[in-house]
Amino acid sequence: MFRTAKTALAALASTFTALLALQVQAAAAPAAAATQQRQDLLLSVRGEGRPVLMIPGLNSAASVWDETCTRLQPGVRCLMVQLPGFAGQAPLASPEGFLEQIKGQLQTLLKQEAPQGATVVGHSLGGVLGLMLAADNAGASVRQLVVVDSLPFLPGIQNPAATVEQVKPMAEGMRTGMRNAPSEGLRAQLTPMMAGMTRAPERVETLVQWGLASDRPTTAQAMYELWTTDLRPLLPRIQVPTTVLGSWAAYERMGSTQASTRAIFARQYAGLPGLDLQMSAQGYHFLMWDDASLVLGAVKKALAAN
């Protein structure tokens, strides 16, 4: 138990960062899906009906959404995207400006696959991309948004008054360290940390495998951009129904409570009109596995509003 709220917040920020930096996906055997290369994205399409764009997080594979997609059937057309550089997918030619590059490619994909708009579901880094798409909703490509355990400004967990300029030196050091870290021992680092990302021990080895398969320069650049991108000023632009799902169970052992964790999310999303904020009392970072009913319910509610 931490002795001060400041210490608890610092630990929460450190753990949340570790979860983002090391998150990888444990894939169940995927059902048959049509797979297509779309620019640098690998798109898997399953089902027929209302389109749902599913964006995975840092180092994750598209199949992180397999179980969610299966439980949404019938009547839903899942558009599951594999982001470049993660979980074995070929990286971008240059990772600089990773978030903006991927946002542009996702906008193009939505225009092609869902010209009338789609429900967008994003986990972690995928949630950040979902917020970016909704804030720049040209052509009304995003009709509803579900954000799974993601924040608009990661450093704000520890210091709500922090600015991008203040955190850049730290973020640059983190990026350099991630790029230059030796490969030896990476498995040993990943394995014990996976227990903090999901309650399912049987997924841990697959999580490690996906982490080892991710492109290190891509991961380092994406983490740098997550730390130096503040989407809070853009939140008032988001005019579509938005549900944010947060986890706190993984941080309970560090002295955090559901109320204190919820307060962090509420503070960060204060500028988002009509926010529906829900906290999982049982899930760790991968809520689509640990609290599947919560995620499924949020997506079904978004679809019902269409």
PDB file of C-alpha atoms in Angstrom, residues 36-43 53 81-84 89-90 92 101-109:
ATOM      1  CA  GLN A  36      -6.481  -8.040 -47.579  1.00  0.00           C
ATOM      2  CA  GLN A  37      -3.479  -5.728 -47.635  1.00  0.00           C
ATOM      3  CA  ARG A  38      -4.583  -2.087 -47.517  1.00  0.00           C
ATOM      4  CA  GLN A  39      -1.562   0.184 -47.806  1.00  0.00           C
ATOM      5  CA  ASP A  40       0.431  -0.742 -44.680  1.00  0.00           C
ATOM      6  CA  LEU A  41      -2.575  -2.201 -42.894  1.00  0.00           C
ATOM      7  CA  LEU A  42      -3.595  -5.850 -43.008  1.00  0.00           C
ATOM      8  CA  LEU A  43      -7.392  -6.003 -42.954  1.00  0.00           C
ATOM      9  CA  LEU A  53     -13.708  -1.088 -37.205  1.00  0.00           C
ATOM     10  CA  VAL A  81      -6.884  -4.199 -38.733  1.00  0.00           C
ATOM     11  CA  GLN A  82      -3.323  -5.304 -38.095  1.00  0.00           C
ATOM     12  CA  LEU A  83      -1.130  -2.254 -37.579  1.00  0.00           C
ATOM     13  CA  PRO A  84       2.315  -2.226 -39.241  1.00  0.00           C
ATOM     14  CA  GLN A  89       3.533  -7.359 -39.458  1.00  0.00           C
ATOM     15  CA  ALA A  90       5.962  -5.506 -41.756  1.00  0.00           C
ATOM     16  CA  LEU A  92       6.236   1.343 -42.155  1.00  0.00           C
ATOM     17  CA  GLN A 101       0.327   7.984 -40.828  1.00  0.00           C
ATOM     18  CA  ILE A 102      -1.944   5.287 -39.420  1.00  0.00           C
ATOM     19  CA  LYS A 103      -4.819   7.717 -38.882  1.00  0.00           C
ATOM     20  CA  GLY A 104      -4.664   8.650 -42.558  1.00  0.00           C
ATOM     21  CA  GLN A 105      -4.629   5.030 -43.671  1.00  0.00           C
ATOM     22  CA  LEU A 106      -7.557   4.209 -41.396  1.00  0.00           C
ATOM     23  CA  GLN A 107      -9.527   7.133 -42.828  1.00  0.00           C
ATOM     24  CA  THR A 108      -8.930   5.807 -46.333  1.00  0.00           C
ATOM     25  CA  LEU A 109      -9.965   2.314 -45.271  1.00  0.00           C
TER      26      LEU A 109
END
